[in-house]
mmCIF file of N, CA and C in Angstrom:
data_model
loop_
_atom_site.group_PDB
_atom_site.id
_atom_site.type_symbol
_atom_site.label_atom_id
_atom_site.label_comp_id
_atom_site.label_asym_id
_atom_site.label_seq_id
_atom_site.Cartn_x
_atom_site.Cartn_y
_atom_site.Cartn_z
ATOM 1 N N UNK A 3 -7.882 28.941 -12.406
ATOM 2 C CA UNK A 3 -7.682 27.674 -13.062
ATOM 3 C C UNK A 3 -7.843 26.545 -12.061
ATOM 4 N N UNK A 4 -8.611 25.594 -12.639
ATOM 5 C CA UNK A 4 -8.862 24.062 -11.661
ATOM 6 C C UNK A 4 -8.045 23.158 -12.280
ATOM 7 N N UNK A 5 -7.827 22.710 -11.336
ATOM 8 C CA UNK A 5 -6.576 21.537 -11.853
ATOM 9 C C UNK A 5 -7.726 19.914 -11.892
ATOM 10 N N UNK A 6 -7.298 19.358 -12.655
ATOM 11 C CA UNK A 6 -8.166 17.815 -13.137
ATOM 12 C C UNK A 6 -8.628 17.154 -12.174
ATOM 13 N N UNK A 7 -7.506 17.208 -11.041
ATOM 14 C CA UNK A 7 -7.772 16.259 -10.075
ATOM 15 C C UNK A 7 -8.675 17.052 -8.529
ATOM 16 N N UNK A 8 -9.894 16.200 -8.094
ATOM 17 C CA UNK A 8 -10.030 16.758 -7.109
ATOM 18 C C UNK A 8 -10.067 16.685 -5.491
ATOM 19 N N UNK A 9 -9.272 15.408 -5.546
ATOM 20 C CA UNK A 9 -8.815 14.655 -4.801
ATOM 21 C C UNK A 9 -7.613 14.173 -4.736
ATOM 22 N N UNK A 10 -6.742 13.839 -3.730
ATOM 23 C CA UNK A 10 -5.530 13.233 -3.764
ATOM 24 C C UNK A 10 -5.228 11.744 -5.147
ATOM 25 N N UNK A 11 -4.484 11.921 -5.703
ATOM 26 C CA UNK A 11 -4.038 10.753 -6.260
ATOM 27 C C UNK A 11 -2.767 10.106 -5.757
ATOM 28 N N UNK A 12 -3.017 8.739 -5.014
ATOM 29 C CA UNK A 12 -1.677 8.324 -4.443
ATOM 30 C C UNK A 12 -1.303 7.150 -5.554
ATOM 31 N N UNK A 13 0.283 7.480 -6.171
ATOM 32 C CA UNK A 13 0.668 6.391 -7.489
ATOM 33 C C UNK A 13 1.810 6.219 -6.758
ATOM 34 N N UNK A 14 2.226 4.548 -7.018
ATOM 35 C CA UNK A 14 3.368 3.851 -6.669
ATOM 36 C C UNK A 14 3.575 3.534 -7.723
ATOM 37 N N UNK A 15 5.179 3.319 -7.260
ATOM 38 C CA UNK A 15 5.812 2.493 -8.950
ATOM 39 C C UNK A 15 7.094 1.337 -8.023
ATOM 40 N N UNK A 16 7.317 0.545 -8.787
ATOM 41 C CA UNK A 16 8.988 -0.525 -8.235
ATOM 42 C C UNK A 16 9.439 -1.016 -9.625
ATOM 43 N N UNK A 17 10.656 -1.341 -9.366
ATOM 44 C CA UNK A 17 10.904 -1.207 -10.761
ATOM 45 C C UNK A 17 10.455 -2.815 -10.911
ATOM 46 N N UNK A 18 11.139 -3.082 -12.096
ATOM 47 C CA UNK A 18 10.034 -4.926 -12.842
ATOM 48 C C UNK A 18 10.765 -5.918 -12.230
ATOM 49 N N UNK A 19 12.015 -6.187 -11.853
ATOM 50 C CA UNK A 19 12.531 -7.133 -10.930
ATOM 51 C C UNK A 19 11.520 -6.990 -9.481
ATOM 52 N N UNK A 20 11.456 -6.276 -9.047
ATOM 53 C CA UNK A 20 11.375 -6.100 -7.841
ATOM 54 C C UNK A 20 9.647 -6.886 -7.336
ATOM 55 N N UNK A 21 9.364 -6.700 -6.553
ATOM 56 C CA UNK A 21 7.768 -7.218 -6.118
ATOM 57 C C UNK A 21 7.533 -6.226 -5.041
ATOM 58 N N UNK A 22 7.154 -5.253 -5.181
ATOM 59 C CA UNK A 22 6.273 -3.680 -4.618
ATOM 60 C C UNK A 22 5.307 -4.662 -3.373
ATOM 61 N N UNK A 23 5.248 -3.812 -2.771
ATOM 62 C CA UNK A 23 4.125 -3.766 -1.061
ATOM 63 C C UNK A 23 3.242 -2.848 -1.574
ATOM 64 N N UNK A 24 2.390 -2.937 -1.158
ATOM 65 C CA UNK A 24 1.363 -1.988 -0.963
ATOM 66 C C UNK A 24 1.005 -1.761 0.350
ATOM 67 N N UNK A 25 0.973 -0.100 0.779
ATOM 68 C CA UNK A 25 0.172 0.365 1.696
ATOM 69 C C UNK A 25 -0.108 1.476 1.443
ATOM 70 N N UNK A 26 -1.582 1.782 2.006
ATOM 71 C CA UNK A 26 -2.259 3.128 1.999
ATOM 72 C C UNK A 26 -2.280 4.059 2.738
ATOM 73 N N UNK A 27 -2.381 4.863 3.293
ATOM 74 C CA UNK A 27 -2.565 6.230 4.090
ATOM 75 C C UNK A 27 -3.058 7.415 3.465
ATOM 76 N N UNK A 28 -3.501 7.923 4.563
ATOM 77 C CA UNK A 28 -4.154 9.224 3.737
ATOM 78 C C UNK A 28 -2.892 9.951 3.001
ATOM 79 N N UNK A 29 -2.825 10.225 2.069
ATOM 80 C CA UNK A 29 -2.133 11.008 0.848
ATOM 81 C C UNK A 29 -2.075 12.572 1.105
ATOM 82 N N UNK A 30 -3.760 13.053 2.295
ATOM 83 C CA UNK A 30 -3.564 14.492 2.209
ATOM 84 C C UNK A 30 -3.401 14.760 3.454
ATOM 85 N N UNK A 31 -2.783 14.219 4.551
ATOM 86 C CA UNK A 31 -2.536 14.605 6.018
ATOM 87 C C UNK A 31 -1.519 15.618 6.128
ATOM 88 N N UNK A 32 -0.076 15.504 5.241
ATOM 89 C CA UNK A 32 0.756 16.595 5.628
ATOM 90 C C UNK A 32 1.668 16.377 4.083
ATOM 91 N N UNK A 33 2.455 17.584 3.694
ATOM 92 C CA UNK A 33 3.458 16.977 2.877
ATOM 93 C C UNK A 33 4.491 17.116 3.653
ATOM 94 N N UNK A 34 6.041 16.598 2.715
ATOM 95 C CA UNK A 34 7.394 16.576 3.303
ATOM 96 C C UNK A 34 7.521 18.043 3.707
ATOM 97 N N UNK A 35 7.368 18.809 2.683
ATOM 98 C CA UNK A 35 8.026 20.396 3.249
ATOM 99 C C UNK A 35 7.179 20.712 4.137
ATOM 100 N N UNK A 36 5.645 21.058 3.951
ATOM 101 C CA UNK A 36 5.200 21.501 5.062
ATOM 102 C C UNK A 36 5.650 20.959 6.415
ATOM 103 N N UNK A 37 5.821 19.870 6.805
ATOM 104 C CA UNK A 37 6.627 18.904 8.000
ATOM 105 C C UNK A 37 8.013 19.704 8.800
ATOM 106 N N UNK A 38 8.641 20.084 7.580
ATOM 107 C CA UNK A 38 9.997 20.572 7.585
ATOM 108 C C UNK A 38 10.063 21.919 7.966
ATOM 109 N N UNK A 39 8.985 22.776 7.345
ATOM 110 C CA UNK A 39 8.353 23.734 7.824
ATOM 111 C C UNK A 39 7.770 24.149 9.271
ATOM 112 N N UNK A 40 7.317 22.919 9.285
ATOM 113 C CA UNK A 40 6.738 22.903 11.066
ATOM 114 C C UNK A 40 7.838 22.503 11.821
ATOM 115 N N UNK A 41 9.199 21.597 11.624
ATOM 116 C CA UNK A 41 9.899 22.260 12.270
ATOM 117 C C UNK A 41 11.163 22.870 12.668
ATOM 118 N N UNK A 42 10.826 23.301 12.101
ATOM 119 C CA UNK A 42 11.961 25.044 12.007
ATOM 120 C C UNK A 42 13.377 24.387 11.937
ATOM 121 N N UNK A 43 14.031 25.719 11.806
ATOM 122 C CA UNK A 43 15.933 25.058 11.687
ATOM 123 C C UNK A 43 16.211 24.603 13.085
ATOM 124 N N UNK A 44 15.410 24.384 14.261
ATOM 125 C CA UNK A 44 16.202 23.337 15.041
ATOM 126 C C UNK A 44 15.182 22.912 15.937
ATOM 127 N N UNK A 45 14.760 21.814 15.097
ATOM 128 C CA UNK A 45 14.391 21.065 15.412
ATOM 129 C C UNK A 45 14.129 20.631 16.782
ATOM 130 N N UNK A 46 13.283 19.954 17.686
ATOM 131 C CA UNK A 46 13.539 19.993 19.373
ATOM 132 C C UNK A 46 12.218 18.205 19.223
ATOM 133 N N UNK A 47 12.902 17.115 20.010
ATOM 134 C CA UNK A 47 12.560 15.796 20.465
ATOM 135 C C UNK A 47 10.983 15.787 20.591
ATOM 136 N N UNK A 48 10.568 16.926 21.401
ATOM 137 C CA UNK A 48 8.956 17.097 21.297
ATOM 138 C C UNK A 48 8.356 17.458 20.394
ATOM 139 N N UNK A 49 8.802 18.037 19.369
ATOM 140 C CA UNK A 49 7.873 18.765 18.044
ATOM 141 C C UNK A 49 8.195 17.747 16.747
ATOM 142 N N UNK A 50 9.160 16.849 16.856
ATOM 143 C CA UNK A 50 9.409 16.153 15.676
ATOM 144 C C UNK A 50 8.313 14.790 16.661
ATOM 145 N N UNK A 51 8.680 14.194 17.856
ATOM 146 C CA UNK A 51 7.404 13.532 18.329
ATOM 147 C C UNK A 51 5.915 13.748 18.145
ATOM 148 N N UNK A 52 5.762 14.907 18.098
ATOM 149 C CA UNK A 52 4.549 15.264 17.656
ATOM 150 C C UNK A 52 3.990 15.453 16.435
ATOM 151 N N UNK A 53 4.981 15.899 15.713
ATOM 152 C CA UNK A 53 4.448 15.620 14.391
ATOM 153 C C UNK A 53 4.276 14.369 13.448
ATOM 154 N N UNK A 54 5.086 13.396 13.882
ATOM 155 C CA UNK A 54 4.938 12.396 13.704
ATOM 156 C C UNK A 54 3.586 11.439 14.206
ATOM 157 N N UNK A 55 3.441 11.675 15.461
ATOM 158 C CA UNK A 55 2.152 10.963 15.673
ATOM 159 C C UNK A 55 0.862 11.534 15.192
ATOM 160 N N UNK A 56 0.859 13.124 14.907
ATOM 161 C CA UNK A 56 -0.278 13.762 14.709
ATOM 162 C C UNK A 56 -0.687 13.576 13.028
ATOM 163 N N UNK A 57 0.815 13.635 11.841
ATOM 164 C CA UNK A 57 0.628 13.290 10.894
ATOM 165 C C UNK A 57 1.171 12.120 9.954
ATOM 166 N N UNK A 58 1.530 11.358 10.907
ATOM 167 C CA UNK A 58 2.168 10.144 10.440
ATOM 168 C C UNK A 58 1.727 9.159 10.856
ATOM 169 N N UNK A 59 0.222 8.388 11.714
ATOM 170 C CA UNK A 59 -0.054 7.875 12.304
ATOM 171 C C UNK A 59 0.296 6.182 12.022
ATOM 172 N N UNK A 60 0.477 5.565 12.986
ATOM 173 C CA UNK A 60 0.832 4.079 12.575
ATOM 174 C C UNK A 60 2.279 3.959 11.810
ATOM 175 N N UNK A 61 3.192 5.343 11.756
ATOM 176 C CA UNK A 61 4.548 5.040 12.077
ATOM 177 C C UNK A 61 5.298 5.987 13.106
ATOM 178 N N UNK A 62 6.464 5.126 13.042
ATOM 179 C CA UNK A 62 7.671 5.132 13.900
ATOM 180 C C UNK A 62 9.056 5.787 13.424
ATOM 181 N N UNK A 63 9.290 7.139 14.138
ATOM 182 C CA UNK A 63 10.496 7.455 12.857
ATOM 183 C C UNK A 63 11.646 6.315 14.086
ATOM 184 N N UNK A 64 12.339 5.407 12.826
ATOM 185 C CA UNK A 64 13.479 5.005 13.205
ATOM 186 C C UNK A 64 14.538 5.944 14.100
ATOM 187 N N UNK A 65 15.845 5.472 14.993
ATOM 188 C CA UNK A 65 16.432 5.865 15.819
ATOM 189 C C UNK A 65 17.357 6.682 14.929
ATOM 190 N N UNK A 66 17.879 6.348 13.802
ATOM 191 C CA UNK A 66 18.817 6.370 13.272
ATOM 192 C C UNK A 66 18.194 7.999 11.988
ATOM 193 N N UNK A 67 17.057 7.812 12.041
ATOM 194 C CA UNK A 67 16.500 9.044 11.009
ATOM 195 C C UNK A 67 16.083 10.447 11.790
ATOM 196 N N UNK A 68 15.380 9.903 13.449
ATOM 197 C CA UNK A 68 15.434 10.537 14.399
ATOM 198 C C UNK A 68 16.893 11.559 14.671
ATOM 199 N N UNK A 69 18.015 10.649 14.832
ATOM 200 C CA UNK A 69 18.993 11.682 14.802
ATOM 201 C C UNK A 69 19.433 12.734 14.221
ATOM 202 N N UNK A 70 18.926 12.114 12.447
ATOM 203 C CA UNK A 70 19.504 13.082 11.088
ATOM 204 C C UNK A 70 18.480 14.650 11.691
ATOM 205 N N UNK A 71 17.201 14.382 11.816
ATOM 206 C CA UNK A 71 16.640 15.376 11.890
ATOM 207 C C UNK A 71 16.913 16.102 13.071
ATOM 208 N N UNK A 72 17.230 15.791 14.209
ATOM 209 C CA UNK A 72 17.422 16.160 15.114
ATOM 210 C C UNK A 72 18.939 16.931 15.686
ATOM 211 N N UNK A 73 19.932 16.235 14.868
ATOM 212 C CA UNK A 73 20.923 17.148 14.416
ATOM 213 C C UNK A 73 21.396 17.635 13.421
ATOM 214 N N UNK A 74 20.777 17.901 12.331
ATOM 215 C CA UNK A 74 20.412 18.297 11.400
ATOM 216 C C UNK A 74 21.867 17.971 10.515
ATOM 217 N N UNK A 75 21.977 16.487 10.410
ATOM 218 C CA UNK A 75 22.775 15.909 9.603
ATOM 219 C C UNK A 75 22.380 15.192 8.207
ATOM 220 N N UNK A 76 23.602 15.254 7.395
ATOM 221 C CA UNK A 76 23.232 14.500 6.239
ATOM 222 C C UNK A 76 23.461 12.721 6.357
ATOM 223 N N UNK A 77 22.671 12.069 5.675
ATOM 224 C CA UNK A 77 22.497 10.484 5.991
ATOM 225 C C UNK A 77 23.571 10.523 4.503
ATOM 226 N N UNK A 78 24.484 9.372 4.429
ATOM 227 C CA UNK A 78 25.007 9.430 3.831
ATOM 228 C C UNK A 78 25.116 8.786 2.381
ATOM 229 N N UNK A 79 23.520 8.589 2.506
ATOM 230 C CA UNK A 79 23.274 8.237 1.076
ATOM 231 C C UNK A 79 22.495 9.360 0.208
ATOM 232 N N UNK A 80 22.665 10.677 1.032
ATOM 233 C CA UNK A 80 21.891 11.907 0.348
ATOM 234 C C UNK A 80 23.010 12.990 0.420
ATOM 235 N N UNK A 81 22.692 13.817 -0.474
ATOM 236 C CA UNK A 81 23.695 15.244 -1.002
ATOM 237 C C UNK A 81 23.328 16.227 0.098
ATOM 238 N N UNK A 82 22.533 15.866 0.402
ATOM 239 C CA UNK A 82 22.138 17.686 1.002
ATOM 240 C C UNK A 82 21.275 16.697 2.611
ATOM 241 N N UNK A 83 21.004 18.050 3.847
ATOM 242 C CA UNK A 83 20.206 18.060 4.576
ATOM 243 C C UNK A 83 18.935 18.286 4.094
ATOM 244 N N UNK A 84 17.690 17.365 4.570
ATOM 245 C CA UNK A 84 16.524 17.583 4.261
ATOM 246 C C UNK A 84 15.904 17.651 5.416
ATOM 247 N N UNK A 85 15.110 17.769 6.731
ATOM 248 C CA UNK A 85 14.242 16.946 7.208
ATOM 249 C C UNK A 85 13.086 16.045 6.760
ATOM 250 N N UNK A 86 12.752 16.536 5.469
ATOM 251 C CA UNK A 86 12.019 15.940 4.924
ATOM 252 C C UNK A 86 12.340 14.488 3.774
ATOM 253 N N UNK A 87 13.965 14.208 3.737
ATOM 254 C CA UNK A 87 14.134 13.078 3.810
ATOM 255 C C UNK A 87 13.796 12.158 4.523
ATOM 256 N N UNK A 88 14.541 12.453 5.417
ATOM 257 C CA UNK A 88 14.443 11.586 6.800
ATOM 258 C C UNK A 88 12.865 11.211 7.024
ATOM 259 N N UNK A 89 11.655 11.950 7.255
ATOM 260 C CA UNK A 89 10.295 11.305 7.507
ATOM 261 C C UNK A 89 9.729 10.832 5.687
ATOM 262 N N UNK A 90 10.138 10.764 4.949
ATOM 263 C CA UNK A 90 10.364 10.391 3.475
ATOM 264 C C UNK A 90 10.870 9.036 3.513
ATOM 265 N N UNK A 91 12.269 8.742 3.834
ATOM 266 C CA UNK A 91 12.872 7.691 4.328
ATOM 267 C C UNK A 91 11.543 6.515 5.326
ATOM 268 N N UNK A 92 11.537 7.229 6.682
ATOM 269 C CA UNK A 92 10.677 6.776 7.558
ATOM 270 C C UNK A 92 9.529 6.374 6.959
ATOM 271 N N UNK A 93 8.445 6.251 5.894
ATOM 272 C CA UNK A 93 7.551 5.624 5.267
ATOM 273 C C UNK A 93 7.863 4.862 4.466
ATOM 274 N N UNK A 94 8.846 5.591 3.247
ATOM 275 C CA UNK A 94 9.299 4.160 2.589
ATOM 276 C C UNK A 94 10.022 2.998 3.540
ATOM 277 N N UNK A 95 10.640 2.997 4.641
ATOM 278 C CA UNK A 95 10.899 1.990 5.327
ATOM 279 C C UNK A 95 9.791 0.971 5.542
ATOM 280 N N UNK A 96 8.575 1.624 6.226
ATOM 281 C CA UNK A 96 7.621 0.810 6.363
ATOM 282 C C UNK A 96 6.457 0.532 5.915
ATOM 283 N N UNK A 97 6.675 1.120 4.284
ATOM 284 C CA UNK A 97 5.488 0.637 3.318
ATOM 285 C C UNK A 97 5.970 -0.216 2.382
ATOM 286 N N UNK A 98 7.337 -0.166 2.242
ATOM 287 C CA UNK A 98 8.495 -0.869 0.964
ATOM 288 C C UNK A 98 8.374 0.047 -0.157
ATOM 289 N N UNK A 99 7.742 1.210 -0.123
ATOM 290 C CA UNK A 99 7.876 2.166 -1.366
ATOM 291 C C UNK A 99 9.150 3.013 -1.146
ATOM 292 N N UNK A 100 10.188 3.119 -2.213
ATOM 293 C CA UNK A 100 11.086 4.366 -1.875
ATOM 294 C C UNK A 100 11.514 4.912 -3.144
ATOM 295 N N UNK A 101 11.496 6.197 -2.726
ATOM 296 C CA UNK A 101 11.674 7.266 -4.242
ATOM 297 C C UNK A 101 13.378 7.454 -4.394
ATOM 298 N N UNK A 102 13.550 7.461 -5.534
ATOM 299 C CA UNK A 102 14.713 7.745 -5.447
ATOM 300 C C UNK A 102 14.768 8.066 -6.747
ATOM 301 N N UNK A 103 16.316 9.041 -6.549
ATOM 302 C CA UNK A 103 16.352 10.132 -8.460
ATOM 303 C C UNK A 103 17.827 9.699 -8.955
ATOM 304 N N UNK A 104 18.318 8.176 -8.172
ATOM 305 C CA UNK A 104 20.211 8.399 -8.867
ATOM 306 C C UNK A 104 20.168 8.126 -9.874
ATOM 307 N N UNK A 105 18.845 7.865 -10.901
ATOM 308 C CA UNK A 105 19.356 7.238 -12.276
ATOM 309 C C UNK A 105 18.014 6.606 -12.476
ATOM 310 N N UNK A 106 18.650 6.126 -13.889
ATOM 311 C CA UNK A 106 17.017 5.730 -14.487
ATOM 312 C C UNK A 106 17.574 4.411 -15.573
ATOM 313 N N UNK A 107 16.770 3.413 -15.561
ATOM 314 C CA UNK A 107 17.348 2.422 -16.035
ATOM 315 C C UNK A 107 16.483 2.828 -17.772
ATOM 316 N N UNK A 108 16.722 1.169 -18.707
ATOM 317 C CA UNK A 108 15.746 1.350 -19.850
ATOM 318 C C UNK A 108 14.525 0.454 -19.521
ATOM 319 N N UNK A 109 14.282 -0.078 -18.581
ATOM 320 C CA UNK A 109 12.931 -1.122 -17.879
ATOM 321 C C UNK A 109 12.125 -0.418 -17.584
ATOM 322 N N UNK A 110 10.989 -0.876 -18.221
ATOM 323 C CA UNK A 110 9.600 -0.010 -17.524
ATOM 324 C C UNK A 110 9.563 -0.689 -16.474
ATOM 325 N N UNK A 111 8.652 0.180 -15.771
ATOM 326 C CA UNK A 111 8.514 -0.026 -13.888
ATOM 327 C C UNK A 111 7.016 -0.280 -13.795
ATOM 328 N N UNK A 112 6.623 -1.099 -12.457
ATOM 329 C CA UNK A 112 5.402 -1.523 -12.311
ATOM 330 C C UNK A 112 4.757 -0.150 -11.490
ATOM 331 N N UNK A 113 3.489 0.304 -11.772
ATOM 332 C CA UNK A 113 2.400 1.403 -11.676
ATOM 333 C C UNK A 113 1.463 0.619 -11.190
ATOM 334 N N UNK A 114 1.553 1.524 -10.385
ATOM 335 C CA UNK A 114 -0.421 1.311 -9.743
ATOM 336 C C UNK A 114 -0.183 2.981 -8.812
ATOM 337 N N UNK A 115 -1.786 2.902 -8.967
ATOM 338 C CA UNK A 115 -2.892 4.046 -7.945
ATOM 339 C C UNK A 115 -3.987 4.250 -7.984
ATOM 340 N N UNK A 116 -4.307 4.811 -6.758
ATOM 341 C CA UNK A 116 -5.585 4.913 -6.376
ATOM 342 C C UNK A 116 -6.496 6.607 -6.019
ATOM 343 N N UNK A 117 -7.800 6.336 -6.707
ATOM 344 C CA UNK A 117 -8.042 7.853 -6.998
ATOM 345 C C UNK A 117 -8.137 8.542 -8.058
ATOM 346 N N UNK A 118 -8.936 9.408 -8.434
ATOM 347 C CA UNK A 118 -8.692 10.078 -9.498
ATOM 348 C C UNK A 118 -8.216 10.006 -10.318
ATOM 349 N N UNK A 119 -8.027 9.487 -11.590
ATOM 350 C CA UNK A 119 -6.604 9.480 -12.448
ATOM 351 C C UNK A 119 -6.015 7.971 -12.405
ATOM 352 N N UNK A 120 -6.089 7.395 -11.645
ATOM 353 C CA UNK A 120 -5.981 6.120 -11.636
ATOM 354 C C UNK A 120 -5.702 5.393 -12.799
ATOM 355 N N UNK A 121 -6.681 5.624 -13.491
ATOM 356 C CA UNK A 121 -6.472 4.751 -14.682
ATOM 357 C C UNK A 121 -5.403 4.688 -15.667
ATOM 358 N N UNK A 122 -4.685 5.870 -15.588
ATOM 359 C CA UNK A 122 -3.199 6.386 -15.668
ATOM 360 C C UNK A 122 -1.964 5.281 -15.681
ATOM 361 N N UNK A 123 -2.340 5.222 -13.846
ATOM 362 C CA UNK A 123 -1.110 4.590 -14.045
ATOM 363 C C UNK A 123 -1.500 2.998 -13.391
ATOM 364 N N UNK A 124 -1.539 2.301 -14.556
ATOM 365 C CA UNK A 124 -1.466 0.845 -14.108
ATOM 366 C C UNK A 124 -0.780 -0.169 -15.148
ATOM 367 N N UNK A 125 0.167 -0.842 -14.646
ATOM 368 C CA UNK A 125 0.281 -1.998 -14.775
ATOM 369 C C UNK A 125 2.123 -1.653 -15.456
ATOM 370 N N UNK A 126 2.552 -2.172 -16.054
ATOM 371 C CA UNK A 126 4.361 -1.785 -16.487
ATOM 372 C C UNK A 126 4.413 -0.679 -17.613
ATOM 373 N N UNK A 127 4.939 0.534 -17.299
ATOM 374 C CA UNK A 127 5.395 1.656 -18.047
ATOM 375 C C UNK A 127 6.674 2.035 -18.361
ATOM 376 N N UNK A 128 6.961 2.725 -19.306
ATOM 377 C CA UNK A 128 8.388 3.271 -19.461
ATOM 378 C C UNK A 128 8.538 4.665 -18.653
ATOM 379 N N UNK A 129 9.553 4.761 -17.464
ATOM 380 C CA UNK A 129 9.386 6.330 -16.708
ATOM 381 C C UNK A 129 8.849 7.518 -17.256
ATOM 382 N N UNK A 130 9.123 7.807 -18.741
ATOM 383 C CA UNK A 130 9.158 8.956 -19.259
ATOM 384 C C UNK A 130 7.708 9.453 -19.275
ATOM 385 N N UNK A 131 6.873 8.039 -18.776
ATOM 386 C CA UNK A 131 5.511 8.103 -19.685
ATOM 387 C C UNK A 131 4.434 8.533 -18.156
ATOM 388 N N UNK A 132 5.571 8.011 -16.930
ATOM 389 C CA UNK A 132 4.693 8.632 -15.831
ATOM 390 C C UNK A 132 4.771 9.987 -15.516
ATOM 391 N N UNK A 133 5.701 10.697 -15.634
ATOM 392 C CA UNK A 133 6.046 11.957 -15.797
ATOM 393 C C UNK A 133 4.514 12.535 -16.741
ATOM 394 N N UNK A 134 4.335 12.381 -17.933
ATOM 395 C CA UNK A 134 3.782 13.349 -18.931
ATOM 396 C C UNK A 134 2.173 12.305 -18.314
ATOM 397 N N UNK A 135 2.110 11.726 -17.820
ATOM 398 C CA UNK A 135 0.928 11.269 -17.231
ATOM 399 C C UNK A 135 0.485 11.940 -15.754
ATOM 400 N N UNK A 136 1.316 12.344 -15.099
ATOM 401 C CA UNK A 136 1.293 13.123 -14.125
ATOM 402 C C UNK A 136 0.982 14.669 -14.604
ATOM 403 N N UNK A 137 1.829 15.028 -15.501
ATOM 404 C CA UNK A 137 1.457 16.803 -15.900
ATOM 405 C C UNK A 137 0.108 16.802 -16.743
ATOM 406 N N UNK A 138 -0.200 15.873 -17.108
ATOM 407 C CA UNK A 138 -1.838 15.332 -17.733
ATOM 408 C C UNK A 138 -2.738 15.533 -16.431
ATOM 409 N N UNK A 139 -3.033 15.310 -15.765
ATOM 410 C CA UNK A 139 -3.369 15.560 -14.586
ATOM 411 C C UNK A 139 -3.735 16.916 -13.786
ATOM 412 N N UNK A 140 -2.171 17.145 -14.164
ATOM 413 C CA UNK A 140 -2.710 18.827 -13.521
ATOM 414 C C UNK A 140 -2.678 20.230 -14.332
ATOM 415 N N UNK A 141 -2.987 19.596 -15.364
ATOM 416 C CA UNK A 141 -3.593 20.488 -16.572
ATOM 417 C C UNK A 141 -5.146 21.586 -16.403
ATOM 418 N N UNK A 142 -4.745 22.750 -16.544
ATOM 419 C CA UNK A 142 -6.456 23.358 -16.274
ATOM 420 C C UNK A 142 -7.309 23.090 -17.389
ATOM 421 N N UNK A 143 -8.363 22.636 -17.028
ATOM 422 C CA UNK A 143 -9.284 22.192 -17.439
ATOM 423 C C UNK A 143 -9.704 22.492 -18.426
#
């Protein structure tokens, strides 16, 4: 089975108060888990340095996200240890995009992306509708 898309699709959303940033990066350099994956349950100053510059290029993990991963603490606006918060965190810091799951208002949210599928998601939606627009997507063909 082929999935619709054959290329990365990168979609942002902010909610309708807000006024969204835009920035781009490659979409297919690394994901969160694989990251987390690379590095292992303990983590070491040179391999989280390195992965960062090798797949995060043109950022900086903060001092303060640096630590979480590095002592494999929880930040205290999350339930659980991730490492893959923390370099999650570290982009939305410096793109102004940030994901987050505490809740869901009744305001549609502003959409945009680029790529494949695109046409999907643009302009103010109700959440429910990016969801079943996303599994539209990776439907076999």
């Amino acid at each position: 089975m082929r999935s619709r898309i054959s290329k990365p699709c990168l979609a942002a959303t902010g909610s309708m108060p807000a006024r969204p940033s835009y920035g781009c990066w490659s979409a297919s350099r690394i994901s969160l888990r694989r990251a987390r994956d690379m590095l292992g349950r303990k983590p070491i100053a040179a391999a989280l340095d390195q992965l960062v510059a090798a797949h995060f290029p043109g950022f900086r993990l903060d001092d303060d996200l640096r630590r979480l991963v590095l002592e494999r603490k929880t930040d205290e606006r999350n339930f659980n240890y991730l490492p893959q918060s923390a370099l999650g965190r570290m982009v939305a810091r410096q793109t102004g995009f940030y994901w987050g799951t505490s809740g869901h208002t009744t305001e549609p949210v502003a959409v945009g992306a680029i790529g494949p599928g695109a046409e999907r998601f643009r302009g103010y939606q109700d959440n429910t509708d990016f969801g079943k627009h996303l599994h539209g997507l990776l439907q076999p063909r």
